[in-house]
XYZ file of C-alpha atoms in Angstrom:
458
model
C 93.682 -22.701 65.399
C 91.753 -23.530 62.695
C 91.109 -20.169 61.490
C 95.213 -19.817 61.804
C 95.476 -22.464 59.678
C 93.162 -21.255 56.723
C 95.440 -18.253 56.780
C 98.508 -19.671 57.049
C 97.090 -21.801 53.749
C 96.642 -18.826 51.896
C 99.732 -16.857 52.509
C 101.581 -20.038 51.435
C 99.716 -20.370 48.296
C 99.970 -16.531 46.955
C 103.877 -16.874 47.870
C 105.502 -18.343 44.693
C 109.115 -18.133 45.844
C 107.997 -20.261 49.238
C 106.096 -22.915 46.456
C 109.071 -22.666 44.475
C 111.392 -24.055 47.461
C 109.179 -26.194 48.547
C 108.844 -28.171 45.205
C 112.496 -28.126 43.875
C 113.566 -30.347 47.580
C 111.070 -32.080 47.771
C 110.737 -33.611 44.458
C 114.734 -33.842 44.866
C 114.205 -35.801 48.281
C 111.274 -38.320 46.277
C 113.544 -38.763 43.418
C 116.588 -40.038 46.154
C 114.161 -42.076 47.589
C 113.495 -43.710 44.275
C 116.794 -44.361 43.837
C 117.891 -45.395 47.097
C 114.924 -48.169 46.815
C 115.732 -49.616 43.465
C 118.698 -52.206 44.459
C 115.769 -53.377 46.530
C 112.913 -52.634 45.009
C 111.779 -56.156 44.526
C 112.032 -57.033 48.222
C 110.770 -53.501 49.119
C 107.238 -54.865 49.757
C 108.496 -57.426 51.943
C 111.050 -55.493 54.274
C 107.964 -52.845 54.522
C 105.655 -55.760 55.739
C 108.736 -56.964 58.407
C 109.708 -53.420 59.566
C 105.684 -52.853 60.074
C 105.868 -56.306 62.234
C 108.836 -55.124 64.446
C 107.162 -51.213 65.395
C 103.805 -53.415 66.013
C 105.505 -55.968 67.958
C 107.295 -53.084 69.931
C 103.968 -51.621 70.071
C 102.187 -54.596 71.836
C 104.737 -55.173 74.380
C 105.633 -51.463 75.306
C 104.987 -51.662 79.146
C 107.091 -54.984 79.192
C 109.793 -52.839 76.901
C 110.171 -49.922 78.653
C 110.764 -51.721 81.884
C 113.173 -53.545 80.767
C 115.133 -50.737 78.626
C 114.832 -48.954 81.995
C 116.599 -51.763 84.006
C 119.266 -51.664 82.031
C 119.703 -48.135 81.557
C 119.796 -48.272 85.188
C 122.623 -51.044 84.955
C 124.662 -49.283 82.925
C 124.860 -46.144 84.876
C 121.969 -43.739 82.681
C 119.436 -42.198 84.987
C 116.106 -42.421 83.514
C 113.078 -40.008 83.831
C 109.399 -40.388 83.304
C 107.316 -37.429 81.934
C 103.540 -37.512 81.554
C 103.674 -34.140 79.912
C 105.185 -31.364 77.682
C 105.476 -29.835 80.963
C 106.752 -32.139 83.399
C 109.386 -33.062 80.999
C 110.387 -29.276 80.362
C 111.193 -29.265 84.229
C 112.860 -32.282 84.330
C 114.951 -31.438 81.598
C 115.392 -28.006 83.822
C 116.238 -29.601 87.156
C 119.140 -31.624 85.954
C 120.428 -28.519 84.028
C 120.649 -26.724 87.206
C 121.599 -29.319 89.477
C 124.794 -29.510 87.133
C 125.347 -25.861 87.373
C 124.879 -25.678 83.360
C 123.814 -22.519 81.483
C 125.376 -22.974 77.875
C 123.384 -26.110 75.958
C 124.363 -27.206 72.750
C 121.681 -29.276 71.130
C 121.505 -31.423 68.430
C 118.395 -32.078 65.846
C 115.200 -33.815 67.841
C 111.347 -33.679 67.134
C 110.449 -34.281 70.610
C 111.990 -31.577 71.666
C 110.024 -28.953 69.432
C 106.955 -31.393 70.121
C 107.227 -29.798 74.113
C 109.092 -26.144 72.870
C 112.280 -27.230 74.821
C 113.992 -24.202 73.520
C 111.451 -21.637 74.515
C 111.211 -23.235 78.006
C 114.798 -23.072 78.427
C 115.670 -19.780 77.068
C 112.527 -17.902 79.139
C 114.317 -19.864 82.493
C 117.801 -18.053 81.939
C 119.723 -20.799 80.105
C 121.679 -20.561 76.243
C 120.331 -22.873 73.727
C 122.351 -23.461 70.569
C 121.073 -25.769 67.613
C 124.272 -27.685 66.446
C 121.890 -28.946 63.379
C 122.684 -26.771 60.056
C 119.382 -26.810 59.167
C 117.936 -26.200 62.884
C 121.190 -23.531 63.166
C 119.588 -21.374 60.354
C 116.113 -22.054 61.608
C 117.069 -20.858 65.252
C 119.269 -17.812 63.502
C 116.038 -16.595 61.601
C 114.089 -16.368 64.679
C 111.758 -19.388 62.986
C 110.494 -22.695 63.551
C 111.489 -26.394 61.734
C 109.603 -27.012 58.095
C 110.456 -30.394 57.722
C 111.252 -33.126 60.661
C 114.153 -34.343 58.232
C 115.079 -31.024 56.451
C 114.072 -28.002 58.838
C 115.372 -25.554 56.180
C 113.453 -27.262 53.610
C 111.348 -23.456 52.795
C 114.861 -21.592 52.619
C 116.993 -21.006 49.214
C 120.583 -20.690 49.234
C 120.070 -16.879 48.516
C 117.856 -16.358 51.521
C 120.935 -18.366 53.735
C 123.177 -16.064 52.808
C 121.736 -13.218 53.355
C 120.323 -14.460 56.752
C 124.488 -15.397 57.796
C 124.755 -11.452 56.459
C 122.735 -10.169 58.705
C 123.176 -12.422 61.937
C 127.194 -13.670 61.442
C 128.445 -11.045 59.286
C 129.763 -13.714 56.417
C 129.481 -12.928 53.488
C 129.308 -16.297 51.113
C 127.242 -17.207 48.430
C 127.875 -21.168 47.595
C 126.515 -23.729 49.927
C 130.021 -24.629 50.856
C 130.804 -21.486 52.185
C 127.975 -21.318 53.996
C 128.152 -25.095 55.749
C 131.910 -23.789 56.073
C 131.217 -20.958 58.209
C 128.250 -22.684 60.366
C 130.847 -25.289 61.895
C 133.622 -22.595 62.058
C 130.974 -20.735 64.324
C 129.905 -23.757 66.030
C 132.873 -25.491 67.150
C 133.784 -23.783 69.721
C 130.456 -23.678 70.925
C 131.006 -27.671 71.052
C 133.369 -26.905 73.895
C 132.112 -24.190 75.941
C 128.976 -25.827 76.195
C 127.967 -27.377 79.766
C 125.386 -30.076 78.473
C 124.491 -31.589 75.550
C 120.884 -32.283 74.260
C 119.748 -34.873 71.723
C 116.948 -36.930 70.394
C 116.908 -40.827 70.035
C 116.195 -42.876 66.865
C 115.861 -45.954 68.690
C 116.334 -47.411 71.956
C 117.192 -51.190 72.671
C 115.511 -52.508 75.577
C 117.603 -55.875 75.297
C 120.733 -53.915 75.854
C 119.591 -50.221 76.916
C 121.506 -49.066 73.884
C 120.696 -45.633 72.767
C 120.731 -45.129 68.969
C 121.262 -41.123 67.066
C 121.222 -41.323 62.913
C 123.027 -38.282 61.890
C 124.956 -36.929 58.767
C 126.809 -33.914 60.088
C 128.642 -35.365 63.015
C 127.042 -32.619 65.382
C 125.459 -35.209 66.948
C 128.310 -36.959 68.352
C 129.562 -33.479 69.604
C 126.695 -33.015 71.642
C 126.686 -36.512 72.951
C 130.611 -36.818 74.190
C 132.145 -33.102 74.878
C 130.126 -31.392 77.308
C 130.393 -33.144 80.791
C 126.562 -33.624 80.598
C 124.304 -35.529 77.792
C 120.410 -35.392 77.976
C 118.779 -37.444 75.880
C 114.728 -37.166 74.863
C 112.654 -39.688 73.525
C 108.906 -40.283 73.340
C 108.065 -43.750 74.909
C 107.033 -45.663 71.483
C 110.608 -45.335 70.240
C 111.413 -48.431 71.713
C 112.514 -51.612 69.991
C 112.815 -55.650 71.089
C 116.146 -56.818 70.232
C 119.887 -55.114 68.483
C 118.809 -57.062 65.801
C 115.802 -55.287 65.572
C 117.785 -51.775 64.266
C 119.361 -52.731 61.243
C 116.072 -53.374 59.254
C 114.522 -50.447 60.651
C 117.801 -48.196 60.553
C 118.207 -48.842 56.489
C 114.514 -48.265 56.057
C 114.972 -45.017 57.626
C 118.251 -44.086 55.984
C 116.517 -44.761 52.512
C 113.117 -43.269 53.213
C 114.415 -39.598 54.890
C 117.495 -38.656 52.788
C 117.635 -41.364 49.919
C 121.193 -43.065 52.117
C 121.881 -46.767 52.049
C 123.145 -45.495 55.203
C 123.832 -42.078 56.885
C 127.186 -41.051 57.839
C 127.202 -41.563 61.609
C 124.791 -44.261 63.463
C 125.524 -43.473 67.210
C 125.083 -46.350 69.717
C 125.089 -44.449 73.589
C 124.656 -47.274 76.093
C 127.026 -45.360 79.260
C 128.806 -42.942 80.568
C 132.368 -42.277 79.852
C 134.218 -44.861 81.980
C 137.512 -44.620 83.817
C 139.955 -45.834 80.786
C 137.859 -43.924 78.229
C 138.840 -40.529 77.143
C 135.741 -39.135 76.146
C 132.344 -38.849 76.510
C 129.832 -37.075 79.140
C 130.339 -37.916 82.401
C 126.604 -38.337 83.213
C 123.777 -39.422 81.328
C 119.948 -38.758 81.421
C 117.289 -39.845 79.260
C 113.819 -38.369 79.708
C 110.790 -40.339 78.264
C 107.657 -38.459 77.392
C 104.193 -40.030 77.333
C 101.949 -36.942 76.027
C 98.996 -38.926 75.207
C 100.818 -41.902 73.672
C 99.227 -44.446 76.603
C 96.091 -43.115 75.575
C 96.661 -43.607 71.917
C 97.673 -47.115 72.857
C 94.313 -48.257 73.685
C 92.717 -47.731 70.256
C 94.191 -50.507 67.716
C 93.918 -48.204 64.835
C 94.511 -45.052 66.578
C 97.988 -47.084 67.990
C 99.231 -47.202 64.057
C 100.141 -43.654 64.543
C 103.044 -44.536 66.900
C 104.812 -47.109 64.346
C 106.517 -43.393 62.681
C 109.870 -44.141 62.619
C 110.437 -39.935 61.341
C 111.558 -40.215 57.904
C 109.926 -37.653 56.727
C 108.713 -39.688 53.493
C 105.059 -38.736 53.572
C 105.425 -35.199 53.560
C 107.929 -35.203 50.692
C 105.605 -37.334 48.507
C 102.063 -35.278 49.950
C 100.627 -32.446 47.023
C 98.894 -30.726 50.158
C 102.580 -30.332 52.002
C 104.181 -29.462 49.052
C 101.556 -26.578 47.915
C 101.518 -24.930 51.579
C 104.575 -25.842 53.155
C 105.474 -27.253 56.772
C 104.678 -23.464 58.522
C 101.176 -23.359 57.339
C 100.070 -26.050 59.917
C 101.401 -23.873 62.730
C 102.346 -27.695 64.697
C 105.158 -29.104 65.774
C 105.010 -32.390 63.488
C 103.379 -31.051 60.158
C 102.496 -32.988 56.921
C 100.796 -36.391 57.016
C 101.923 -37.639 59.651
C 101.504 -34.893 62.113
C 98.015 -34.596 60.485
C 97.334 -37.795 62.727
C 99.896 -37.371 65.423
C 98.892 -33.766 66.429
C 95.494 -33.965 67.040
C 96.004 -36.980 69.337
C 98.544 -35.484 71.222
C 97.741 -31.605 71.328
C 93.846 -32.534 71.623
C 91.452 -32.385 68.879
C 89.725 -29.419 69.782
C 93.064 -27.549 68.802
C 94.118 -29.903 66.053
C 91.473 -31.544 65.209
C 90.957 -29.304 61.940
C 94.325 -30.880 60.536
C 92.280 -34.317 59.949
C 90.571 -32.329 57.169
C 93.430 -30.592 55.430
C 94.405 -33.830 53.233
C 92.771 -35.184 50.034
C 93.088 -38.987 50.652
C 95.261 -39.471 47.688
C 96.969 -41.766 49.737
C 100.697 -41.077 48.548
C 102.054 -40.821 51.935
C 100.649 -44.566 52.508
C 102.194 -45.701 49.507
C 105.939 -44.414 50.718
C 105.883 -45.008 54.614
C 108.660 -47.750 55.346
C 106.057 -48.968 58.683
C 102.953 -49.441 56.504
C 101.079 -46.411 58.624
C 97.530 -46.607 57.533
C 97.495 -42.636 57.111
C 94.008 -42.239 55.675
C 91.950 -45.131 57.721
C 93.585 -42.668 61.117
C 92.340 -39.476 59.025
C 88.873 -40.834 58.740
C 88.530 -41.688 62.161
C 89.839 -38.280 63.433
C 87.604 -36.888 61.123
C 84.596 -39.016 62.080
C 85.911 -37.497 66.039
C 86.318 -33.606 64.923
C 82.893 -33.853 63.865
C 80.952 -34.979 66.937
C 78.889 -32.785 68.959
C 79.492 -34.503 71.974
C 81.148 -32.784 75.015
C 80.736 -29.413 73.375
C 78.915 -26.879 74.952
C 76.069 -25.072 72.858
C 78.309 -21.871 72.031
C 80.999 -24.189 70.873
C 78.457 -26.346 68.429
C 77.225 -22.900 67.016
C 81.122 -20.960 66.954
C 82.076 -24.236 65.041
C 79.684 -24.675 62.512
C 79.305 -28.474 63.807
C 75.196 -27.776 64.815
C 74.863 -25.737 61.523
C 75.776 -28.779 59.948
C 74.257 -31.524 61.657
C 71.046 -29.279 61.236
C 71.578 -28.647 57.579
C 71.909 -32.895 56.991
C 69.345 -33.445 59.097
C 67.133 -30.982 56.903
C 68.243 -32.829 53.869
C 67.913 -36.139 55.223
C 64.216 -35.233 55.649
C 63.450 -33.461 52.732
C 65.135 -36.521 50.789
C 63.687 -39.512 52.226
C 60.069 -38.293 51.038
C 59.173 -38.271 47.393
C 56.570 -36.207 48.301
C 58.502 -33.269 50.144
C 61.254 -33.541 47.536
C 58.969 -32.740 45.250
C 57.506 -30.077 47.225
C 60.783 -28.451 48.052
C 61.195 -28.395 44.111
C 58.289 -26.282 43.230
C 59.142 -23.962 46.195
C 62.712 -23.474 44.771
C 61.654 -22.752 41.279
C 58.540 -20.666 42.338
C 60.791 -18.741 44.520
C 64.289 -18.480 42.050
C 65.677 -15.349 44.348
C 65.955 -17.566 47.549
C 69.304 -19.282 45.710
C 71.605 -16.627 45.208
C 70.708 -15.180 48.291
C 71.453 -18.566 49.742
C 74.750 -19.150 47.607
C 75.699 -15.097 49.063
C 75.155 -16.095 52.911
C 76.762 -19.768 52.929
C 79.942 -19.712 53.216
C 80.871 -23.624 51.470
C 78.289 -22.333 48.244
C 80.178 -18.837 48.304
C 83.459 -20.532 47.755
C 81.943 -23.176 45.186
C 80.773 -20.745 42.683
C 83.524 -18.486 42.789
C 84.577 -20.514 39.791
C 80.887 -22.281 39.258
C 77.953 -21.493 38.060
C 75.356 -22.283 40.533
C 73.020 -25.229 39.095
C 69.173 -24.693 39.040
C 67.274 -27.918 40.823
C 65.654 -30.245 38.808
């Protein structure tokens, strides 16, 4: 993966059009964030220091939490699944699509869905997945996979939209109104032909085992009340205390992903549709995924990581996002945050490499609405990528992690001595040809003094 990773970086980087995308939205998304902050900016630091208590306090009393939101669930007529895995939830998800007799899924935008590859599961077990999402919609059209966990589109221009509803929808529109115009003409009637409906969850209130959706497009409440069926996702730490929890947490959200006091629909699912009602799925699931959060739980820094509340702030204020784009990180949760999240979750040995691609600056601490302590979780992941233990021998050497720890431990020796520093000195300069050839065969010197000229010891 890691090796994926460094290429995906430098594909990114000698692609200016890709840059070019990248930086026009996302400075656009920082600015709205600016703006949607200043009526408040003097309490800002405040309602970032209460929305931090409320995640932690959810945090701390999680087993006590989900109990209860599952009681009431229960109560209110929503069937409620545990998954330990990607895997087990996949099958879940599965089983209740088939014991429906449901083929055609219309699904609206969630992150823990592409965290365990919903879509691919589906589609290689016989069913039809459709993203409702305009972004996800163009995403699934080009055959790709979400940039952005706000705005999956975010490495797209309008020209390469158009040409992509050409090709794949026959339209042929130029102006982003056209476009937006012909994605719901071509999904509404998907809206009603579908069998189930698949969503995400924002929040979920154990006190009332209310299920909250933040949308703008309205897709999301077409997924959630037209087809007969409604599945709902979540990963376990999205669970909050009280309703009077949400608000706070809801406008720092709003403000932080899309620069909105408020988005256009806030969806509150807490049943069924009911005899006098005439709408709404006739049966409810909700699946909740562990993946490693219980284990991230134990560790009160690593548990930080969980407060995300998915606004998507610290990737559009990161220089390392915004230089190689969401792709490059070949993950499910890129940028900052899935710098921390993905390596916990996936397993370091895959992800683990992710911990390094950041330069500290700290921008995405600055930003995030929970307080996240982004870098302190970086240094410890790094401080984990880095240890030999539990690798084999071939591992240590295929890694470069002995080649290091033998190259410090060289140093360390030849440093701590005045005597063999000095001695290591007269070798170098009685012996000048030994550092090129040592610059040509290490890989970190090669890349240094590409641009450097290599410094003669002292």
């Amino acid at each position: 993966m890691e090796k994926t990773f460094t290429k995906n970086v430098k594909q990114a980087l000698n692609n200016p059009v890709l840059r070019a995308n990248y930086r026009k939205a996302l400075d656009a998304l920082a600015e709205k964030r600016k703006t949607a902050f200043a009526d408040i900016s003097l309490e800002l630091p405040a309602r970032r220091e209460a929305a931090y208590a409320l995640r932690l306090n959810s945090l701390h009393k999680l087993p006590e939490l989900l109990s209860q939101l599952e009681q009431k669930l229960n109560e209110n007529g929503i069937h409620v699944h545990w998954a330990q895995t990607p895997q087990e939830a996949n099958q879940i998800a599965e089983s209740i699509l088939r014991q429906n007799n449901a083929k055609k899924i219309i699904k609206g935008k969630s992150m823990i869905t592409e965290e365990i590859r919903l879509n691919d599961y589906l589609e290689e077990h016989g069913f039809n997945v459709i993203e409702s999402d305009l972004g996800e919609f163009i995403v699934q059209l080009a055959g790709e996979k979400p940039a952005h966990i706000v705005a999956p589109i975010i490495y797209k221009n309008k020209e390469q939209v158009a040409k992509l509803f050409a090709e794949k929808l026959n339209f042929h529109g130029s102006s982003a109104e056209e476009l937006t115009h012909a994605a719901r003409q071509f999904l509404r009637k998907e809206f009603y032909s579908a069998d189930a409906g698949l969503s995400g969850v924002n929040f979920a209130v154990a006190q009332t085992g209310t299920l909250c959706l933040v949308e703008n497009e309205g897709n999301g409440r077409f997924c959630t009340t037209i087809p007969p069926l409604h599945i709902a996702f979540m990963s376990l730490e999205k669970v909050v205390e009280k309703f009077s929890d949400v608000p706070l947490l809801y406008s720092m959200l709003c403000r932080s992903a899309s620069g909105q006091k408020i988005t256009v629909y806030f969806n509150m699912i807490s049943k069924p549709r009911q005899k006098d009602e005439k709408d709404g799925p006739q049966h409810v699931h909700l699946i909740i995924l562990d993946n490693n959060r219980s284990t991230i739980l134990s560790d009160p820094l690593l548990r930080k990581t969980l407060l995300c509340i998915r606004c998507g702030a610290c990737m559009n204020n990161c220089p390392v996002y915004t230089n190689i784009g969401g792709h490059a990180y070949d993950a499910a949760i890129p940028g900052p945050i899935g710098k921390i999240l993905m390596p916990q979750i996936a397993g370091m040995e895959k992800y683990g490499h992710l911990a390094t691609a950041s330069s500290l600056c700290a921008a995405c601490v600055e930003v995030c609405p929970v307080k996240i302590p982004i870098t302190d979780i970086l240094l410890k992941l790094r401080a984990q990528a880095t240890s030999l233990k539990n690798l084999s021998f071939k591992q240590r050497l295929y890694s470069g992690k002995l080649a290091e720890k033998i190259a410090f431990m060289l140093w360390a020796y030849i440093f701590s001595s005045p005597l063999r520093y000095k001695l290591f000195l007269k070798m170098l300069h009685a012996f000048p040809a030994l550092i090129p050839l040592k610059v040509r065969f290490t890989p970190m010197l090669r890349q240094w003094t590409k641009t450097r000229d290599f410094p003669m010891p002292r």
